[in-house]
Amino acid sequence: MVRSFIPRIALLMLAATSMAARADTVVLKDGTAIVGDVRRTGDGYSITDRSGKTITVLSADVKSFQLGASADAHDEPMAALSPLRRTLEATTDPVQAVERLHAFIDQHPDAPTTADAKKELAIWQDRLDRGLVKSSGKWITAEEHSKLMAQVMSHIDQARQLMRDNRFKEADPLLTQALADDSANVSALYLRGYLYLRTERIPEARRTLEALKTALPEHGPTLNNLAIVLFRQRQAPAGMLAYAGAMAASPNNKQI
């Protein structure tokens, strides 16, 4: 009896150890990674970490899961740094980036990833100290940004005048350059969509106008041009919705 019982205990202990060494990682949209035993709740998830502490998160705050991830002491900071980096790549605020990296380093002072986090922090601190701003994926000084924006507006004004004279071919490269320097410029996007429409590049016009609609959901001229594009693509119901939106947004615009 004893001989048969001891191996069973050993097997149970081995299984328990294996389970303890494995856990799930929940990655939140703010870059935070939480490792532990995950259970579904009514409107989110309950996560019990290795210390026994239970954390509740909402489904809307969850970016992804890493099921069965190792719960080794070094894995949690390793899992947390990568999504934090991805989040910071999209930010335009060095102050926020510096604060979040300091928090990460304070939370994981002895982790192998801390050295990488400190290198990342040095880059962001330099951007903050020099007053750099992000423009179309590049970090430049405020003076450089001011000059660049003046050049962008000059290209837009020239393109607008050329388009009034029906010189769309000459306007095209000016808008291309303006959007290369300021990809979110709504004036350049509007003129680009209109140029595509007037030169019968309908799929490109739709993509451009829909992107602009996201930025300016109640801009009557954009919705009007989008309606024209949708009718050209024989999508009358969607076109009517866009046209109704244009009239509601710009009720006094006689052209619409």
mmCIF file of C-alpha atoms in Angstrom:
data_model
loop_
_atom_site.group_PDB
_atom_site.id
_atom_site.type_symbol
_atom_site.label_atom_id
_atom_site.label_comp_id
_atom_site.label_asym_id
_atom_site.label_seq_id
_atom_site.Cartn_x
_atom_site.Cartn_y
_atom_site.Cartn_z
ATOM 1 C CA MET A 1 0.000 0.000 0.000
ATOM 2 C CA VAL A 2 2.763 2.419 0.932
ATOM 3 C CA ARG A 3 4.744 1.736 -2.233
ATOM 4 C CA SER A 4 1.717 2.351 -4.453
ATOM 5 C CA PHE A 5 0.652 5.461 -2.508
ATOM 6 C CA ILE A 6 3.979 7.353 -2.559
ATOM 7 C CA PRO A 7 4.303 7.474 -6.371
ATOM 8 C CA ARG A 8 0.743 8.805 -6.565
ATOM 9 C CA ILE A 9 1.629 11.632 -4.171
ATOM 10 C CA ALA A 10 4.742 12.354 -6.234
ATOM 11 C CA LEU A 11 2.694 12.448 -9.421
ATOM 12 C CA LEU A 12 0.137 14.778 -7.859
ATOM 13 C CA MET A 13 2.878 17.073 -6.589
ATOM 14 C CA LEU A 14 4.531 17.089 -10.016
ATOM 15 C CA ALA A 15 1.232 17.954 -11.665
ATOM 16 C CA ALA A 16 0.599 20.742 -9.162
ATOM 17 C CA THR A 17 4.089 22.142 -9.736
ATOM 18 C CA SER A 18 3.570 22.044 -13.491
ATOM 19 C CA MET A 19 0.263 23.883 -13.193
ATOM 20 C CA ALA A 20 1.822 26.501 -10.908
ATOM 21 C CA ALA A 21 4.585 27.085 -13.436
ATOM 22 C CA ARG A 22 2.067 27.848 -16.170
ATOM 23 C CA ALA A 23 -0.363 30.759 -16.275
ATOM 24 C CA ASP A 24 -2.203 33.004 -18.683
ATOM 25 C CA THR A 25 -1.143 36.536 -19.528
ATOM 26 C CA VAL A 26 -3.772 39.228 -20.082
ATOM 27 C CA VAL A 27 -2.430 42.222 -22.014
ATOM 28 C CA LEU A 28 -4.407 45.430 -21.515
ATOM 29 C CA LYS A 29 -4.789 48.204 -24.076
ATOM 30 C CA ASP A 30 -2.580 50.504 -22.003
ATOM 31 C CA GLY A 31 0.311 48.028 -22.314
ATOM 32 C CA THR A 32 -0.033 46.443 -18.869
ATOM 33 C CA ALA A 33 0.438 42.651 -18.755
ATOM 34 C CA ILE A 34 -1.094 40.650 -15.897
ATOM 35 C CA VAL A 35 -0.041 37.029 -15.347
ATOM 36 C CA GLY A 36 -2.204 34.598 -13.391
ATOM 37 C CA ASP A 37 -5.216 32.324 -13.319
ATOM 38 C CA VAL A 38 -7.875 33.914 -15.564
ATOM 39 C CA ARG A 39 -11.608 33.398 -15.086
ATOM 40 C CA ARG A 40 -14.444 34.935 -17.058
ATOM 41 C CA THR A 41 -16.858 37.224 -15.177
ATOM 42 C CA GLY A 42 -20.045 38.943 -16.300
ATOM 43 C CA ASP A 43 -18.468 41.962 -17.969
ATOM 44 C CA GLY A 44 -14.772 41.085 -17.929
ATOM 45 C CA TYR A 45 -12.186 38.828 -16.326
ATOM 46 C CA SER A 46 -10.959 37.960 -12.841
ATOM 47 C CA ILE A 47 -7.204 37.310 -12.645
ATOM 48 C CA THR A 48 -5.576 35.736 -9.593
ATOM 49 C CA ASP A 49 -1.817 36.319 -9.570
ATOM 50 C CA ARG A 50 0.903 34.227 -7.893
ATOM 51 C CA SER A 51 0.526 36.076 -4.585
ATOM 52 C CA GLY A 52 -3.173 35.226 -4.459
ATOM 53 C CA LYS A 53 -4.281 38.785 -5.212
ATOM 54 C CA THR A 54 -7.325 38.989 -7.494
ATOM 55 C CA ILE A 55 -7.570 41.710 -10.109
ATOM 56 C CA THR A 56 -10.728 42.436 -12.100
ATOM 57 C CA VAL A 57 -10.544 43.969 -15.583
ATOM 58 C CA LEU A 58 -13.257 44.913 -18.072
ATOM 59 C CA SER A 59 -13.480 43.185 -21.454
ATOM 60 C CA ALA A 60 -13.249 46.578 -23.164
ATOM 61 C CA ASP A 61 -9.809 47.141 -21.583
ATOM 62 C CA VAL A 62 -8.323 43.835 -22.798
ATOM 63 C CA LYS A 63 -6.136 43.869 -25.912
ATOM 64 C CA SER A 64 -5.065 40.210 -26.097
ATOM 65 C CA PHE A 65 -4.443 36.960 -24.243
ATOM 66 C CA GLN A 66 -1.343 34.797 -24.104
ATOM 67 C CA LEU A 67 -2.696 31.447 -22.982
ATOM 68 C CA GLY A 68 -0.488 29.088 -21.024
ATOM 69 C CA ALA A 69 2.372 31.559 -20.766
ATOM 70 C CA SER A 70 5.122 30.732 -18.286
ATOM 71 C CA ALA A 71 4.669 32.363 -14.913
ATOM 72 C CA ASP A 72 8.368 32.436 -14.141
ATOM 73 C CA ALA A 73 9.417 35.544 -12.237
ATOM 74 C CA HIS A 74 11.213 36.908 -15.312
ATOM 75 C CA ASP A 75 8.305 36.360 -17.722
ATOM 76 C CA GLU A 76 5.915 39.013 -16.458
ATOM 77 C CA PRO A 77 8.204 42.010 -17.159
ATOM 78 C CA MET A 78 9.227 40.370 -20.452
ATOM 79 C CA ALA A 79 5.570 40.099 -21.444
ATOM 80 C CA ALA A 80 4.847 43.640 -20.280
ATOM 81 C CA LEU A 81 7.654 45.503 -22.055
ATOM 82 C CA SER A 82 6.791 44.489 -25.624
ATOM 83 C CA PRO A 83 3.182 45.748 -25.581
ATOM 84 C CA LEU A 84 4.335 48.875 -23.732
ATOM 85 C CA ARG A 85 6.804 49.574 -26.535
ATOM 86 C CA ARG A 86 4.090 49.095 -29.160
ATOM 87 C CA THR A 87 1.843 51.503 -27.282
ATOM 88 C CA LEU A 88 4.586 54.117 -27.034
ATOM 89 C CA GLU A 89 5.335 53.857 -30.774
ATOM 90 C CA ALA A 90 1.923 55.377 -31.443
ATOM 91 C CA THR A 91 2.120 58.156 -28.857
ATOM 92 C CA THR A 92 3.032 61.753 -29.587
ATOM 93 C CA ASP A 93 3.480 62.711 -25.923
ATOM 94 C CA PRO A 94 7.038 62.270 -24.551
ATOM 95 C CA VAL A 95 5.880 63.249 -21.054
ATOM 96 C CA GLN A 96 3.482 60.300 -20.924
ATOM 97 C CA ALA A 97 6.104 57.943 -22.360
ATOM 98 C CA VAL A 98 8.712 58.974 -19.760
ATOM 99 C CA GLU A 99 6.208 58.538 -16.916
ATOM 100 C CA ARG A 100 5.154 55.072 -18.081
ATOM 101 C CA LEU A 101 8.723 53.860 -18.564
ATOM 102 C CA HIS A 102 9.714 55.149 -15.120
ATOM 103 C CA ALA A 103 6.745 53.245 -13.679
ATOM 104 C CA PHE A 104 7.810 50.066 -15.498
ATOM 105 C CA ILE A 105 11.398 50.347 -14.223
ATOM 106 C CA ASP A 106 10.219 51.025 -10.652
ATOM 107 C CA GLN A 107 7.931 48.006 -10.830
ATOM 108 C CA HIS A 108 10.618 45.653 -12.238
ATOM 109 C CA PRO A 109 13.961 47.005 -10.935
ATOM 110 C CA ASP A 110 15.862 43.710 -11.158
ATOM 111 C CA ALA A 111 14.293 42.175 -14.284
ATOM 112 C CA PRO A 112 16.460 41.419 -17.357
ATOM 113 C CA THR A 113 14.238 43.719 -19.421
ATOM 114 C CA THR A 114 14.963 46.724 -17.192
ATOM 115 C CA ALA A 115 18.161 47.526 -19.104
ATOM 116 C CA ASP A 116 16.171 47.687 -22.351
ATOM 117 C CA ALA A 117 13.531 49.824 -20.662
ATOM 118 C CA LYS A 118 16.235 52.248 -19.484
ATOM 119 C CA LYS A 119 17.557 52.568 -23.048
ATOM 120 C CA GLU A 120 14.017 53.287 -24.229
ATOM 121 C CA LEU A 121 13.621 55.822 -21.432
ATOM 122 C CA ALA A 122 16.823 57.623 -22.494
ATOM 123 C CA ILE A 123 15.442 58.045 -26.018
ATOM 124 C CA TRP A 124 12.145 59.476 -24.788
ATOM 125 C CA GLN A 125 13.856 61.688 -22.212
ATOM 126 C CA ASP A 126 16.027 63.152 -24.979
ATOM 127 C CA ARG A 127 12.913 63.901 -27.050
ATOM 128 C CA LEU A 128 11.334 65.575 -24.049
ATOM 129 C CA ASP A 129 14.427 67.609 -23.154
ATOM 130 C CA ARG A 130 14.862 68.845 -26.723
ATOM 131 C CA GLY A 131 11.179 69.660 -27.151
ATOM 132 C CA LEU A 132 10.788 67.391 -30.179
ATOM 133 C CA VAL A 133 7.387 66.857 -31.800
ATOM 134 C CA LYS A 134 6.214 63.941 -33.929
ATOM 135 C CA SER A 135 5.257 64.620 -37.537
ATOM 136 C CA SER A 136 4.402 61.774 -39.943
ATOM 137 C CA GLY A 137 6.429 59.306 -37.899
ATOM 138 C CA LYS A 138 9.484 61.561 -37.507
ATOM 139 C CA TRP A 139 10.650 63.428 -34.399
ATOM 140 C CA ILE A 140 11.741 66.986 -35.209
ATOM 141 C CA THR A 141 12.292 70.247 -33.353
ATOM 142 C CA ALA A 142 9.446 72.724 -32.887
ATOM 143 C CA GLU A 143 11.184 75.144 -35.260
ATOM 144 C CA GLU A 144 11.558 72.455 -37.921
ATOM 145 C CA HIS A 145 7.911 71.523 -37.450
ATOM 146 C CA SER A 146 6.789 75.117 -37.874
ATOM 147 C CA LYS A 147 8.738 75.450 -41.130
ATOM 148 C CA LEU A 148 7.433 72.111 -42.358
ATOM 149 C CA MET A 149 3.816 73.058 -41.687
ATOM 150 C CA ALA A 150 4.300 76.349 -43.556
ATOM 151 C CA GLN A 151 5.602 74.369 -46.511
ATOM 152 C CA VAL A 152 2.664 71.963 -46.289
ATOM 153 C CA MET A 153 0.162 74.823 -46.379
ATOM 154 C CA SER A 154 1.994 76.356 -49.361
ATOM 155 C CA HIS A 155 1.688 73.059 -51.262
ATOM 156 C CA ILE A 156 -2.006 72.833 -50.379
ATOM 157 C CA ASP A 157 -2.721 76.400 -51.522
ATOM 158 C CA GLN A 158 -0.897 75.808 -54.810
ATOM 159 C CA ALA A 159 -2.743 72.534 -55.375
ATOM 160 C CA ARG A 160 -6.096 74.154 -54.625
ATOM 161 C CA GLN A 161 -5.488 76.889 -57.199
ATOM 162 C CA LEU A 162 -4.349 74.384 -59.822
ATOM 163 C CA MET A 163 -7.472 72.294 -59.245
ATOM 164 C CA ARG A 164 -9.662 75.378 -59.704
ATOM 165 C CA ASP A 165 -8.035 75.692 -63.132
ATOM 166 C CA ASN A 166 -8.663 71.959 -63.793
ATOM 167 C CA ARG A 167 -4.920 71.255 -63.741
ATOM 168 C CA PHE A 168 -5.275 68.102 -61.680
ATOM 169 C CA LYS A 169 -2.142 66.404 -62.999
ATOM 170 C CA GLU A 170 0.008 69.295 -61.755
ATOM 171 C CA ALA A 171 -1.802 69.419 -58.398
ATOM 172 C CA ASP A 172 -1.310 65.711 -57.699
ATOM 173 C CA PRO A 173 2.414 65.765 -56.717
ATOM 174 C CA LEU A 174 1.875 68.802 -54.499
ATOM 175 C CA LEU A 175 -0.785 66.954 -52.504
ATOM 176 C CA THR A 176 1.412 63.860 -52.398
ATOM 177 C CA GLN A 177 4.208 65.888 -50.829
ATOM 178 C CA ALA A 178 1.855 67.656 -48.414
ATOM 179 C CA LEU A 179 0.519 64.329 -47.133
ATOM 180 C CA ALA A 180 4.026 62.851 -46.923
ATOM 181 C CA ASP A 181 4.927 65.692 -44.547
ATOM 182 C CA ASP A 182 1.595 65.772 -42.676
ATOM 183 C CA SER A 183 -0.353 62.559 -43.244
ATOM 184 C CA ALA A 184 -3.349 63.654 -41.143
ATOM 185 C CA ASN A 185 -3.821 67.098 -42.729
ATOM 186 C CA VAL A 186 -7.559 67.325 -43.359
ATOM 187 C CA SER A 187 -7.287 69.980 -46.073
ATOM 188 C CA ALA A 188 -4.840 67.870 -48.066
ATOM 189 C CA LEU A 189 -6.979 64.761 -47.571
ATOM 190 C CA TYR A 190 -10.105 66.571 -48.753
ATOM 191 C CA LEU A 191 -8.395 67.902 -51.878
ATOM 192 C CA ARG A 192 -6.856 64.481 -52.535
ATOM 193 C CA GLY A 193 -10.288 62.834 -52.350
ATOM 194 C CA TYR A 194 -11.781 65.482 -54.638
ATOM 195 C CA LEU A 195 -8.909 65.083 -57.115
ATOM 196 C CA TYR A 196 -9.427 61.328 -57.213
ATOM 197 C CA LEU A 197 -13.146 61.855 -57.778
ATOM 198 C CA ARG A 198 -12.645 64.332 -60.610
ATOM 199 C CA THR A 199 -10.072 62.109 -62.321
ATOM 200 C CA GLU A 200 -12.325 59.017 -62.043
ATOM 201 C CA ARG A 201 -10.068 57.168 -59.606
ATOM 202 C CA ILE A 202 -13.120 56.052 -57.692
ATOM 203 C CA PRO A 203 -11.693 53.338 -55.365
ATOM 204 C CA GLU A 204 -8.885 55.699 -54.276
ATOM 205 C CA ALA A 205 -11.416 58.487 -53.786
ATOM 206 C CA ARG A 206 -13.532 56.297 -51.539
ATOM 207 C CA ARG A 207 -10.590 55.223 -49.358
ATOM 208 C CA THR A 208 -9.440 58.813 -48.954
ATOM 209 C CA LEU A 209 -12.888 60.229 -48.220
ATOM 210 C CA GLU A 210 -13.723 57.479 -45.731
ATOM 211 C CA ALA A 211 -10.449 58.193 -43.900
ATOM 212 C CA LEU A 212 -11.369 61.877 -43.818
ATOM 213 C CA LYS A 213 -14.884 61.052 -42.625
ATOM 214 C CA THR A 214 -13.341 59.321 -39.602
ATOM 215 C CA ALA A 215 -11.515 62.538 -38.727
ATOM 216 C CA LEU A 216 -14.424 64.856 -39.674
ATOM 217 C CA PRO A 217 -17.645 62.844 -39.294
ATOM 218 C CA GLU A 218 -19.887 65.891 -39.788
ATOM 219 C CA HIS A 219 -18.102 67.646 -42.660
ATOM 220 C CA GLY A 220 -20.788 68.242 -45.286
ATOM 221 C CA PRO A 221 -18.586 68.514 -48.416
ATOM 222 C CA THR A 222 -16.752 65.296 -47.520
ATOM 223 C CA LEU A 223 -20.008 63.407 -46.996
ATOM 224 C CA ASN A 224 -21.403 64.848 -50.239
ATOM 225 C CA ASN A 225 -18.377 63.698 -52.254
ATOM 226 C CA LEU A 226 -18.480 60.314 -50.544
ATOM 227 C CA ALA A 227 -22.137 60.009 -51.559
ATOM 228 C CA ILE A 228 -21.176 60.663 -55.192
ATOM 229 C CA VAL A 229 -18.466 57.997 -54.993
ATOM 230 C CA LEU A 230 -20.887 55.459 -53.504
ATOM 231 C CA PHE A 231 -23.456 56.127 -56.237
ATOM 232 C CA ARG A 232 -20.712 55.667 -58.846
ATOM 233 C CA GLN A 233 -20.021 52.276 -57.274
ATOM 234 C CA ARG A 234 -23.756 51.473 -57.456
ATOM 235 C CA GLN A 235 -24.175 51.450 -53.684
ATOM 236 C CA ALA A 236 -27.295 53.619 -53.608
ATOM 237 C CA PRO A 237 -28.465 52.923 -50.012
ATOM 238 C CA ALA A 238 -25.061 53.816 -48.559
ATOM 239 C CA GLY A 239 -24.880 56.777 -50.918
ATOM 240 C CA MET A 240 -28.248 58.095 -49.719
ATOM 241 C CA LEU A 241 -27.123 57.823 -46.096
ATOM 242 C CA ALA A 242 -23.972 59.790 -46.860
ATOM 243 C CA TYR A 243 -25.964 62.376 -48.798
ATOM 244 C CA ALA A 244 -28.490 62.743 -45.961
ATOM 245 C CA GLY A 245 -25.582 63.210 -43.575
ATOM 246 C CA ALA A 246 -24.137 65.915 -45.854
ATOM 247 C CA MET A 247 -27.419 67.824 -45.895
ATOM 248 C CA ALA A 248 -27.804 67.532 -42.126
ATOM 249 C CA ALA A 249 -24.214 68.704 -41.576
ATOM 250 C CA SER A 250 -24.421 71.614 -44.033
ATOM 251 C CA PRO A 251 -28.117 72.593 -44.350
ATOM 252 C CA ASN A 252 -27.292 76.012 -45.834
ATOM 253 C CA ASN A 253 -24.818 74.792 -48.435
ATOM 254 C CA LYS A 254 -26.613 75.396 -51.748
ATOM 255 C CA GLN A 255 -24.178 73.254 -53.708
ATOM 256 C CA ILE A 256 -24.995 70.196 -51.574
#
